[in-house]
Coordinates of C-alpha atoms in Angstrom, one line a residue:
Chain A
M112 CA 151.3 -86.0 6.4
S113 CA 154.1 -83.5 7.0
L114 CA 154.7 -81.7 10.2
A115 CA 154.0 -78.3 8.5
T116 CA 150.5 -79.3 7.5
L117 CA 149.8 -80.5 11.0
T118 CA 150.8 -77.3 12.6
A119 CA 149.4 -75.1 9.8
P120 CA 146.4 -73.8 11.7
L121 CA 148.4 -73.1 14.8
V122 CA 151.4 -71.4 13.0
L123 CA 153.2 -69.1 15.3
A124 CA 155.9 -68.0 13.0
A125 CA 155.1 -67.8 9.3
D126 CA 158.2 -68.3 7.1
P127 CA 158.4 -69.9 3.7
L128 CA 161.4 -71.8 5.2
L129 CA 159.0 -73.8 7.5
D130 CA 156.6 -74.8 4.7
G131 CA 157.1 -78.4 3.8
A132 CA 159.2 -81.0 5.4
I133 CA 161.6 -79.8 8.2
G134 CA 165.0 -81.5 7.8
P135 CA 168.3 -80.9 9.6
G136 CA 169.3 -78.4 6.9
I137 CA 166.4 -76.2 7.8
V138 CA 167.1 -76.5 11.5
G139 CA 170.6 -75.5 10.8
I140 CA 169.5 -72.4 9.0
V141 CA 167.2 -71.4 11.9
L142 CA 170.1 -71.9 14.3
I143 CA 172.4 -69.8 12.0
K144 CA 169.8 -67.0 12.0
V145 CA 169.5 -67.1 15.8
V146 CA 173.2 -67.0 16.4
L147 CA 173.6 -64.3 13.7
A148 CA 170.9 -62.1 15.4
F149 CA 172.4 -62.6 18.8
T150 CA 176.0 -61.7 17.8
L151 CA 174.8 -58.8 15.6
L152 CA 172.9 -57.3 18.5
L153 CA 175.8 -57.8 20.9
V154 CA 178.3 -56.3 18.5
S155 CA 176.0 -53.4 17.7
V156 CA 175.5 -52.7 21.4
M157 CA 179.3 -52.6 21.8
L158 CA 179.6 -50.2 18.9
M159 CA 176.5 -48.2 20.1
V160 CA 178.0 -47.6 23.6
W161 CA 181.2 -46.4 22.0
F162 CA 179.3 -44.3 19.3
E163 CA 177.2 -42.7 22.1
R164 CA 180.2 -41.7 24.2
K165 CA 182.2 -40.5 21.2
L166 CA 179.3 -38.5 19.8
V167 CA 178.3 -36.9 23.0
A168 CA 181.9 -36.0 23.5
D169 CA 182.0 -34.4 20.1
M170 CA 178.9 -32.4 20.9
H171 CA 180.4 -31.3 24.1
N172 CA 183.6 -30.3 22.4
R173 CA 185.5 -33.1 24.1
I174 CA 187.5 -36.0 22.7
G175 CA 185.8 -39.0 24.4
P176 CA 187.3 -42.5 24.6
A177 CA 190.5 -42.6 22.7
E178 CA 192.9 -45.0 24.4
A179 CA 191.5 -48.5 23.8
G180 CA 192.0 -49.5 20.1
P181 CA 191.8 -47.2 17.2
F182 CA 189.5 -44.2 18.1
G183 CA 188.9 -45.9 21.4
I184 CA 186.5 -48.4 19.6
L185 CA 187.4 -51.2 22.1
Q186 CA 186.5 -49.1 25.1
T187 CA 183.3 -51.0 25.6
L188 CA 185.1 -54.3 25.5
A189 CA 187.6 -53.0 28.1
D190 CA 184.8 -51.8 30.3
G191 CA 183.0 -55.1 30.0
I192 CA 186.1 -57.1 31.0
K193 CA 186.7 -54.7 33.9
L194 CA 183.1 -55.2 35.1
F195 CA 183.4 -58.9 34.8
F196 CA 186.2 -58.9 37.3
K197 CA 184.6 -56.7 39.9
E198 CA 183.3 -57.9 43.2
D199 CA 179.6 -59.0 43.0
L200 CA 177.8 -57.4 45.9
I201 CA 174.4 -58.3 47.2
P202 CA 173.1 -56.0 50.0
D203 CA 172.2 -57.6 53.4
R204 CA 168.6 -56.4 53.2
A205 CA 168.1 -57.4 49.6
D206 CA 165.6 -60.1 48.5
R207 CA 168.3 -62.4 47.1
V208 CA 166.3 -64.4 44.6
V209 CA 164.5 -61.4 43.1
F210 CA 167.8 -59.4 43.2
K211 CA 169.5 -62.0 41.0
L212 CA 166.5 -62.5 38.7
A213 CA 165.9 -58.9 37.9
P214 CA 168.8 -58.2 35.5
Y215 CA 167.7 -61.2 33.4
L216 CA 164.1 -59.9 33.2
S217 CA 165.6 -56.8 31.8
L218 CA 168.0 -58.4 29.4
V219 CA 165.9 -61.3 27.9
P220 CA 163.1 -59.1 26.5
A221 CA 165.7 -56.9 25.0
F222 CA 167.1 -59.8 23.1
L223 CA 163.8 -61.3 22.1
V224 CA 162.3 -58.1 20.7
F225 CA 165.1 -58.1 18.0
S226 CA 164.1 -61.5 16.8
I227 CA 160.8 -60.3 15.2
V228 CA 162.5 -57.4 13.3
P229 CA 163.1 -58.1 9.5
I230 CA 166.6 -56.7 8.9
G231 CA 166.8 -57.6 5.2
G232 CA 165.1 -59.3 2.3
D233 CA 164.1 -58.0 -1.1
F234 CA 160.7 -56.4 -0.5
S235 CA 160.3 -55.4 -4.1
G236 CA 159.6 -59.1 -4.4
D237 CA 158.1 -61.1 -1.5
G238 CA 160.8 -60.1 1.0
T239 CA 162.8 -63.3 1.1
V240 CA 166.4 -64.3 0.7
T241 CA 167.6 -67.7 -0.6
W242 CA 170.3 -69.4 1.5
F243 CA 171.7 -72.8 0.5
G244 CA 168.8 -73.4 -1.8
E245 CA 166.3 -72.6 0.9
T246 CA 164.0 -69.5 0.8
T247 CA 163.6 -67.7 4.0
Y248 CA 162.9 -64.3 5.7
L249 CA 165.8 -62.3 7.1
Q250 CA 164.3 -62.3 10.6
V251 CA 164.5 -64.8 13.3
A252 CA 160.7 -65.3 13.7
D253 CA 157.7 -63.7 12.1
P254 CA 154.8 -64.4 14.5
P255 CA 151.4 -63.2 13.2
V256 CA 151.1 -61.3 16.4
G257 CA 154.5 -59.6 16.0
V258 CA 153.7 -56.2 17.3
L259 CA 151.8 -57.5 20.3
F260 CA 154.8 -59.6 21.0
F261 CA 156.9 -56.4 21.1
L262 CA 154.4 -54.6 23.4
A263 CA 154.3 -57.7 25.7
L264 CA 158.0 -57.9 26.0
S265 CA 158.4 -54.2 26.7
S266 CA 156.0 -54.6 29.5
V267 CA 158.0 -57.6 30.9
A268 CA 161.1 -55.3 30.8
V269 CA 159.3 -53.0 33.2
Y270 CA 159.3 -55.8 35.8
G271 CA 163.1 -56.1 35.4
V272 CA 163.5 -52.4 36.4
M273 CA 160.7 -52.5 39.0
L274 CA 161.9 -55.7 40.8
A275 CA 165.5 -54.6 40.8
G276 CA 164.7 -51.4 42.6
W277 CA 162.3 -53.2 45.0
S278 CA 164.5 -56.1 45.9
S279 CA 167.6 -53.9 46.6
G280 CA 166.3 -53.1 50.1
S281 CA 167.5 -49.5 49.8
K282 CA 165.7 -46.2 49.4
Y283 CA 167.2 -44.7 46.2
P284 CA 166.6 -47.8 44.1
L285 CA 163.1 -48.0 45.4
L286 CA 162.4 -44.4 44.4
G287 CA 164.0 -45.0 41.1
S288 CA 161.8 -48.2 40.4
V289 CA 158.6 -46.4 41.6
R290 CA 159.4 -43.7 39.1
A291 CA 160.2 -46.3 36.4
S292 CA 157.0 -48.3 36.8
A293 CA 154.9 -45.1 36.8
Q294 CA 156.7 -43.7 33.7
M295 CA 156.9 -46.8 31.6
I296 CA 153.3 -47.9 32.3
S297 CA 151.9 -44.4 31.4
Y298 CA 154.0 -44.1 28.3
E299 CA 153.2 -47.5 27.1
A300 CA 149.6 -46.4 26.7
A301 CA 150.7 -43.7 24.2
L302 CA 153.1 -46.1 22.6
G303 CA 150.4 -48.7 22.1
L304 CA 147.9 -46.2 20.7
A305 CA 150.5 -44.8 18.2
I306 CA 151.2 -48.3 17.1
A307 CA 147.4 -49.1 16.8
T308 CA 147.1 -46.5 14.0
V309 CA 149.8 -48.6 12.1
F310 CA 147.6 -51.7 12.4
L311 CA 144.7 -49.7 10.9
T312 CA 146.7 -48.7 7.8
S313 CA 148.7 -51.9 7.5
G314 CA 145.9 -54.3 8.4
S315 CA 148.3 -56.7 10.0
L316 CA 150.3 -57.4 13.1
S317 CA 153.0 -59.3 11.5
M318 CA 156.2 -57.3 11.1
H319 CA 156.9 -58.9 7.7
E320 CA 153.4 -58.0 6.4
I321 CA 153.7 -54.4 7.8
V322 CA 157.0 -53.9 5.8
A323 CA 155.5 -55.5 2.7
R324 CA 152.5 -53.2 2.8
Q325 CA 154.7 -50.1 3.1
V326 CA 156.7 -51.1 0.0
S327 CA 153.5 -51.4 -2.1
G328 CA 152.0 -48.2 -0.7
S329 CA 153.7 -45.3 1.0
W330 CA 155.7 -45.5 4.2
N331 CA 153.5 -45.6 7.3
V332 CA 154.9 -42.4 8.6
L333 CA 153.0 -40.6 5.8
A334 CA 150.1 -43.1 5.6
T335 CA 149.3 -42.5 9.3
G336 CA 149.8 -38.7 9.0
V337 CA 153.1 -38.2 10.9
V338 CA 151.5 -37.5 14.2
P339 CA 151.6 -41.2 15.4
F340 CA 155.2 -41.3 14.4
L341 CA 156.0 -38.3 16.6
V342 CA 154.0 -39.7 19.4
F343 CA 155.8 -43.0 19.1
L344 CA 159.2 -41.3 19.1
L345 CA 158.4 -39.3 22.3
A346 CA 156.8 -42.3 24.1
G347 CA 159.5 -44.6 22.9
T348 CA 162.2 -42.3 24.3
A349 CA 160.4 -42.3 27.6
E350 CA 159.9 -46.1 27.5
L351 CA 163.7 -46.4 27.0
N352 CA 164.4 -44.1 30.0
R353 CA 166.6 -42.1 27.7
P354 CA 167.4 -38.4 28.3
P355 CA 165.4 -36.2 28.6
F356 CA 163.2 -38.8 30.2
D357 CA 165.8 -40.5 32.3
L358 CA 164.2 -39.7 35.7
V359 CA 164.5 -43.4 36.6
E360 CA 168.3 -43.1 37.0
A361 CA 168.6 -39.4 37.5
E362 CA 172.2 -39.4 38.9
Q363 CA 171.8 -36.0 40.6
E364 CA 168.8 -37.2 42.7
L365 CA 168.8 -40.9 43.0
V366 CA 172.5 -41.9 42.7
G367 CA 172.0 -44.7 40.1
G368 CA 168.2 -45.1 40.4
F369 CA 167.1 -48.7 40.2
H370 CA 170.6 -50.2 39.7
T371 CA 172.3 -48.3 42.6
E372 CA 173.0 -51.5 44.5
Y373 CA 174.1 -53.5 41.5
S374 CA 177.7 -54.1 40.7
S375 CA 179.8 -56.4 38.5
L376 CA 178.2 -58.6 35.9
R377 CA 174.7 -57.9 37.1
F378 CA 175.2 -54.2 36.5
S379 CA 176.6 -54.8 33.1
L380 CA 173.5 -56.9 32.2
F381 CA 171.3 -53.8 33.0
F382 CA 173.6 -51.6 31.0
L383 CA 173.6 -54.1 28.1
A384 CA 169.8 -54.3 28.1
E385 CA 169.5 -50.5 28.2
F386 CA 171.6 -50.0 25.1
M387 CA 170.1 -53.0 23.4
N388 CA 166.6 -51.5 24.0
V389 CA 167.8 -48.3 22.3
I390 CA 168.8 -50.4 19.2
T391 CA 165.7 -52.5 19.1
M392 CA 163.4 -49.5 19.7
S393 CA 165.0 -47.8 16.7
A394 CA 164.7 -51.0 14.7
I395 CA 161.0 -51.2 15.6
A396 CA 160.4 -47.6 14.7
V397 CA 162.1 -48.1 11.4
T398 CA 160.0 -51.2 10.7
L399 CA 156.7 -49.7 11.7
F400 CA 157.0 -46.3 10.2
L401 CA 159.9 -46.1 7.7
G402 CA 159.6 -49.2 5.6
G403 CA 162.2 -51.3 7.4
P404 CA 164.7 -52.7 4.9
A405 CA 162.8 -51.3 1.9
G406 CA 164.9 -49.3 -0.5
P407 CA 166.3 -49.4 -4.0
I408 CA 168.4 -52.4 -5.0
L409 CA 171.3 -50.6 -6.7
T410 CA 173.3 -53.6 -7.9
D411 CA 172.4 -57.0 -9.3
T412 CA 175.4 -58.8 -7.7
L413 CA 175.1 -59.0 -3.9
G414 CA 171.6 -57.7 -4.2
W415 CA 170.6 -59.0 -0.6
V416 CA 173.2 -56.5 0.9
W417 CA 171.1 -53.5 -0.1
P418 CA 168.0 -54.0 2.1
V419 CA 170.3 -54.7 5.1
F420 CA 172.3 -51.5 4.3
W421 CA 169.0 -49.4 4.1
F422 CA 167.8 -50.9 7.3
S423 CA 171.1 -50.2 9.1
L424 CA 171.2 -46.6 7.7
K425 CA 167.7 -45.9 8.9
V426 CA 168.4 -47.3 12.4
F427 CA 171.6 -45.4 12.5
V428 CA 169.7 -42.1 11.9
F429 CA 167.6 -42.9 14.9
L430 CA 170.5 -43.8 17.1
F431 CA 172.1 -40.5 16.1
C432 CA 169.0 -38.7 17.1
F433 CA 168.8 -40.5 20.5
V434 CA 172.3 -39.4 21.3
W435 CA 171.6 -35.9 20.0
L436 CA 168.6 -35.6 22.4
R437 CA 170.9 -36.7 25.3
A438 CA 173.5 -34.1 24.4
T439 CA 171.0 -31.3 24.0
L440 CA 168.1 -31.5 26.5
P441 CA 168.0 -31.2 30.2
R442 CA 166.0 -33.7 32.2
L443 CA 162.2 -33.1 32.7
R444 CA 160.8 -32.5 36.1
Y445 CA 158.6 -35.4 37.3
D446 CA 155.2 -33.5 37.0
Q447 CA 156.2 -32.3 33.5
L448 CA 156.9 -35.8 32.5
M449 CA 153.5 -37.0 33.8
D450 CA 151.7 -34.0 32.2
L451 CA 153.3 -34.7 28.8
G452 CA 152.3 -38.4 29.0
W453 CA 148.8 -38.2 30.3
K454 CA 147.6 -34.7 29.1
V455 CA 149.2 -34.5 25.7
L456 CA 150.6 -37.7 24.2
I457 CA 147.7 -40.1 25.2
P458 CA 144.8 -37.7 24.2
V459 CA 146.7 -36.8 20.9
A460 CA 147.4 -40.5 20.1
L461 CA 143.8 -41.5 20.9
G462 CA 142.3 -38.7 18.9
W463 CA 144.4 -39.5 15.9
F464 CA 143.6 -43.1 16.2
L465 CA 139.9 -42.3 16.2
L466 CA 140.3 -40.1 13.1
I467 CA 142.1 -42.7 11.1
A468 CA 139.6 -45.3 12.2
T469 CA 136.7 -43.0 11.1
M470 CA 138.5 -42.5 7.7
N471 CA 138.8 -46.3 7.2
V472 CA 135.1 -46.8 8.0
A473 CA 134.1 -44.0 5.7
E474 CA 136.2 -45.6 3.0
D475 CA 134.5 -49.0 3.6
L476 CA 131.0 -47.6 3.6
G477 CA 131.7 -45.3 0.6
W478 CA 130.9 -42.1 2.5
P479 CA 132.4 -38.9 0.9
L480 CA 135.9 -38.4 2.6
V481 CA 136.1 -34.6 2.9
P482 CA 133.0 -34.0 5.0
V483 CA 133.9 -37.0 7.2
I484 CA 137.4 -35.7 7.9
L485 CA 136.1 -32.2 8.6
A486 CA 133.5 -33.6 11.0
G487 CA 136.1 -35.8 12.6
V488 CA 138.5 -32.9 13.1
A489 CA 135.7 -30.8 14.5
V490 CA 134.8 -33.4 17.0
L491 CA 138.4 -33.8 18.0
L492 CA 138.9 -30.0 18.4
G493 CA 135.8 -30.0 20.6
G494 CA 137.2 -32.8 22.7
A495 CA 140.6 -31.1 22.9
S496 CA 139.0 -27.8 24.0
L497 CA 136.9 -29.7 26.6
L498 CA 140.0 -31.4 27.9
T499 CA 142.1 -28.2 28.0
G500 CA 139.2 -26.4 29.9
A501 CA 139.1 -29.3 32.4
I502 CA 142.8 -29.2 32.9
Q503 CA 142.7 -25.4 33.5
K504 CA 139.8 -25.5 35.8
A505 CA 141.5 -28.3 37.9
R506 CA 144.7 -26.3 38.0
G507 CA 142.9 -23.1 39.0
D508 CA 141.0 -25.0 41.8
A509 CA 144.2 -26.5 43.0
L510 CA 145.9 -23.0 43.2
A511 CA 142.9 -21.5 44.9
E512 CA 142.9 -24.2 47.5
L513 CA 146.6 -23.7 48.0
A514 CA 146.0 -19.9 48.5
D515 CA 143.2 -20.6 51.0
E516 CA 145.5 -22.9 53.0
E517 CA 148.2 -20.2 53.1
V518 CA 145.7 -17.6 54.4
E519 CA 144.5 -20.0 57.0
G520 CA 147.9 -21.2 58.0
Chain B
M136 CA 161.9 -22.0 17.0
G137 CA 163.3 -21.4 20.5
Y138 CA 163.1 -25.1 21.5
F139 CA 165.2 -26.2 18.6
Q140 CA 168.1 -23.7 18.9
G141 CA 169.7 -26.1 21.4
F142 CA 169.9 -28.8 18.9
A143 CA 171.7 -26.5 16.4
V144 CA 174.2 -25.6 19.1
T145 CA 175.1 -29.2 19.9
F146 CA 175.2 -30.0 16.1
R147 CA 177.6 -27.1 15.4
K148 CA 179.9 -28.3 18.1
L149 CA 180.5 -31.6 16.2
F150 CA 182.6 -29.8 13.7
E151 CA 184.4 -27.4 16.0
K152 CA 188.1 -27.7 16.8
R153 CA 189.0 -29.6 19.9
V154 CA 191.2 -27.8 22.5
T155 CA 192.0 -31.0 24.5
T156 CA 195.6 -32.0 24.5
S157 CA 196.4 -35.7 25.1
Y158 CA 198.5 -35.2 28.3
P159 CA 201.0 -36.7 29.0
R160 CA 201.7 -37.7 25.4
E161 CA 201.7 -34.0 24.4
K162 CA 202.0 -31.0 26.7
R163 CA 201.2 -27.4 26.2
A164 CA 203.9 -24.9 26.7
K165 CA 204.1 -23.6 30.3
P166 CA 204.0 -19.9 31.2
D167 CA 207.6 -18.5 31.8
R168 CA 206.9 -17.5 35.4
L169 CA 205.3 -20.7 36.5
H170 CA 206.1 -21.7 40.1
G171 CA 207.6 -25.2 39.9
R172 CA 210.3 -26.8 41.9
H173 CA 213.3 -24.9 43.1
V174 CA 216.9 -24.7 42.0
L175 CA 219.9 -23.4 43.8
N176 CA 221.9 -21.2 41.4
R177 CA 225.6 -20.7 40.9
Y178 CA 227.6 -17.7 39.9
E179 CA 229.3 -17.7 36.5
D180 CA 232.5 -19.0 38.0
G181 CA 230.7 -21.9 39.5
M182 CA 230.5 -20.7 43.1
E183 CA 227.3 -21.3 44.9
K184 CA 225.1 -18.3 45.5
C185 CA 223.6 -19.5 48.8
I186 CA 225.2 -18.0 51.9
G187 CA 223.3 -20.1 54.4
C188 CA 221.4 -17.1 56.0
E189 CA 218.3 -19.1 56.5
L190 CA 216.0 -16.3 55.4
C191 CA 214.1 -18.6 53.1
A192 CA 213.5 -21.1 55.9
G193 CA 212.3 -18.3 58.1
V194 CA 209.9 -16.8 55.6
C195 CA 208.5 -20.2 54.4
P196 CA 204.8 -20.4 55.4
A197 CA 204.8 -24.2 55.0
N198 CA 207.9 -24.8 56.9
C199 CA 209.2 -27.0 54.2
I200 CA 212.8 -25.6 54.0
Y201 CA 215.6 -26.7 56.2
V202 CA 218.9 -24.8 56.0
R203 CA 222.2 -25.0 58.0
G204 CA 225.0 -22.5 57.3
A205 CA 228.6 -23.0 57.9
D206 CA 231.8 -21.0 57.5
N207 CA 233.6 -21.4 54.2
P208 CA 236.7 -23.4 54.4
D209 CA 239.7 -21.1 53.7
D210 CA 241.4 -23.4 51.3
A211 CA 238.3 -24.2 49.2
P212 CA 235.4 -21.7 49.6
V213 CA 232.1 -22.9 48.3
S214 CA 230.5 -19.4 48.1
P215 CA 232.0 -16.0 47.6
G216 CA 230.9 -14.7 51.1
E217 CA 231.8 -15.7 54.7
R218 CA 229.4 -18.6 55.0
Y219 CA 227.6 -21.1 52.8
G220 CA 224.6 -23.4 53.1
F221 CA 226.0 -26.8 53.8
V222 CA 222.6 -28.4 54.4
Y223 CA 219.8 -27.4 52.1
E224 CA 216.6 -29.5 52.0
I225 CA 213.1 -28.8 50.6
N226 CA 210.2 -31.1 51.4
Y227 CA 207.9 -31.2 48.4
L228 CA 205.1 -32.7 50.3
R229 CA 204.8 -29.5 52.2
C230 CA 205.9 -26.8 49.7
I231 CA 203.1 -24.6 48.4
H232 CA 205.2 -22.9 45.7
C233 CA 204.3 -19.5 46.9
D234 CA 207.8 -18.1 45.9
L235 CA 208.3 -16.2 49.2
C236 CA 211.7 -18.0 49.6
V237 CA 212.7 -16.5 46.2
E238 CA 211.7 -13.0 47.3
A239 CA 213.4 -13.4 50.7
C240 CA 216.7 -14.6 49.2
P241 CA 219.4 -11.7 49.3
T242 CA 221.6 -13.4 46.7
E243 CA 219.2 -14.8 44.2
A244 CA 220.4 -18.2 45.2
I245 CA 217.0 -20.0 45.2
T246 CA 214.7 -19.6 42.3
E247 CA 211.8 -21.6 40.9
T248 CA 211.8 -23.5 37.6
K249 CA 208.8 -24.5 35.5
L250 CA 209.1 -28.2 36.6
F251 CA 206.4 -29.6 38.6
E252 CA 205.5 -33.0 37.2
F253 CA 207.1 -35.5 39.6
S254 CA 205.7 -38.7 41.0
F255 CA 207.9 -39.9 43.7
T256 CA 206.8 -43.1 45.3
N257 CA 208.0 -42.6 48.9
R258 CA 208.4 -39.8 51.4
S259 CA 212.2 -39.6 51.4
D260 CA 212.2 -39.0 47.7
A261 CA 209.9 -36.0 48.3
I262 CA 212.7 -34.3 50.3
Y263 CA 215.1 -32.8 47.8
T264 CA 218.5 -32.5 49.2
K265 CA 221.1 -29.8 48.3
A266 CA 222.8 -32.1 45.8
E267 CA 219.5 -32.5 43.9
L268 CA 218.5 -28.9 44.1
L269 CA 221.8 -27.4 43.1
V270 CA 222.3 -26.7 39.3
D271 CA 224.8 -28.8 37.3
D272 CA 228.3 -27.4 37.9
E273 CA 229.1 -27.5 34.2
T274 CA 226.0 -26.2 32.3
G275 CA 224.1 -24.5 35.1
R276 CA 220.9 -26.5 34.3
P277 CA 218.7 -28.2 36.8
R278 CA 219.5 -31.9 37.5
Q279 CA 216.8 -34.3 36.3
L280 CA 215.7 -36.8 39.0
P281 CA 214.4 -40.2 37.8
W282 CA 210.8 -39.5 38.8
E283 CA 210.5 -36.1 37.1
D284 CA 208.8 -35.8 33.7
W285 CA 210.6 -33.2 31.6
R286 CA 210.1 -32.1 28.0
E287 CA 212.4 -30.1 25.6
G288 CA 213.0 -26.6 26.9
E289 CA 211.2 -26.9 30.3
D290 CA 214.4 -26.7 32.2
E291 CA 215.1 -23.2 30.8
M292 CA 213.9 -19.9 32.3
T293 CA 214.7 -21.1 35.8
S294 CA 214.8 -17.6 37.2
A295 CA 212.1 -15.9 35.2
W296 CA 210.1 -14.5 38.1
M297 CA 213.2 -12.7 39.4
R298 CA 213.9 -10.9 36.2
A299 CA 210.2 -10.1 35.6
T300 CA 209.5 -8.3 38.8
S301 CA 212.6 -6.3 39.5
P302 CA 212.5 -4.5 42.9
S303 CA 208.9 -4.6 44.2
G304 CA 207.5 -5.2 40.8
D305 CA 207.9 -1.5 40.1
V306 CA 207.5 -0.9 36.3
T307 CA 209.8 2.1 36.4
Y308 CA 212.6 -0.4 37.1
S309 CA 211.6 -2.5 34.1
G310 CA 214.4 -3.3 31.7
R311 CA 217.1 -2.4 34.4
V312 CA 219.3 -5.2 35.2
A313 CA 219.6 -5.7 39.0
W314 CA 220.6 -9.2 39.3
S315 CA 223.8 -11.2 39.2
G316 CA 225.0 -13.6 36.5
E317 CA 224.3 -17.3 36.5
L318 CA 226.5 -20.2 35.5
G319 CA 225.9 -21.1 31.9
Y320 CA 223.9 -18.1 31.0
G321 CA 225.8 -15.0 32.2
I322 CA 223.7 -12.0 33.2
R323 CA 220.3 -12.8 31.9
A324 CA 218.3 -10.2 29.9
P325 CA 215.4 -8.6 31.6
E326 CA 211.9 -9.8 30.5
V327 CA 210.4 -7.4 28.0
G328 CA 207.1 -5.8 27.8
Q329 CA 206.3 -5.1 31.5
A330 CA 205.9 -1.4 31.0
G331 CA 203.3 -2.1 28.3
D332 CA 205.5 -1.4 25.4
G333 CA 204.1 -4.0 23.0
D334 CA 203.3 -6.8 25.4
E335 CA 199.8 -8.1 24.9
A336 CA 199.4 -9.7 28.3
E337 CA 199.9 -6.3 30.1
G338 CA 197.7 -4.4 27.7
G339 CA 199.4 -1.0 28.2
S340 CA 198.4 -0.7 31.9
A341 CA 201.4 1.5 32.7

């Protein structure tokens, strides 16, 4: 009896590579994939930092980094080396253990999320590539609970930010981390609800399956009716603490936010995690909504290059948009941020989720689709008007109370 | 679409021309009348213009000029007059480049050049002595010190302000030569266009 059949009912990462006997060759391939993903992510973070600075500079009519290497492309490397040699400070009032732990709590989830993203593979077939005579997926692991894994890790990343601020023993980091936990937790709800509609249309949590379904049908961005995609983008931007939702490290108010007290290598770990998260969030968005590596295979020779190319292209569009947002929009006020999260994104995501669920049920039970949709939309509009009414009533009451207090005082 | 206009603006900027110059690799041309470091001028025959009257030191608001006058030796006079400046020092850690010394000077001995990019590394280098300030006795050009960054043509127009604002800056005197010649240049031509005749910068204000 082989190892694979023993573990079959408990399989945590489905991959044709792991069917059958596991020899040293297969372990080697797995190791190669891990190292490849690791270096790919690190190099792309390096390029992303450079790209962001260069693009923002272009949008501001500046030049940006231009001294280190051609077009300043080695600027990130230079900065990294500089940070490495800086003094590593720990404040007197810091909680030393947690202070040292926090950067890794930020960094490790950022790395791990990327391991479930399929970055290539011919999805017009079964989405595999063949290396050294072995058939495998172009992703480090494909757990059947892939998307839950992503949600879990992005929650763990909140701990990194929160503990960093708390353990610094200083007021600005504390304020930054309080903001961070409130923001990331409330936007995670909207993020999860937006992703839940993807489960409904794809019928699977595995990233590989989700991509495969999109190739046979239409991309999830259309299959789920665009709205969850937009909610995902907004909530994702907030989850990343990117502008215009970067209240966590609002320089003008909180110095550096949660990482004010960090310096040297520990600071660079936060910085690395932040940019890595931008890339992985883009990769997740591409996988969930835009068909991942799916795209036409244009040549027979080197056919495996094309899916990787389409994937990179799609991710690049997202990265461009993130930088574009940063160059254009001013930061939200804190109450605006909370309003957007709780009063707009979560209700919209929840309503849309219910609508899609109703349609799925109607399809299963053979109900006529048009009346069901009409009824669903009517119910949602009713709910929306009730919610708006409640919000306006609450606001009116609060204003009246305020006016009374002013009269008395 | 008001919300999205901002995105169009930032996107358009991507393709606009940059105005940044990569200083110090490239420099933009300096205005003719820029107030940089001083020079002590000579007459066309090589005589020094400075007569050691100390008016510049008296008028200096930053107290950065130190002058001592002395009688010209009979056998080898330094300046055409009775006396000459035998010590002349300017401390560039104090100088504010206000040009009052240039206005005060009765003989146009001291003028300001366009040079201002120096990086001396100790305080004694910051004090320019007479030998450093005085123009070269062959060409009449300023002397370059090791810590000064010069580019082609920046050592010209060393008395532009003088010729631009002839007595009290009165435009009716524009174009009238009221200054003496300089070594290497002779009597310099007046700056054109101050009365508004074809000069864009003045815009016909006369």
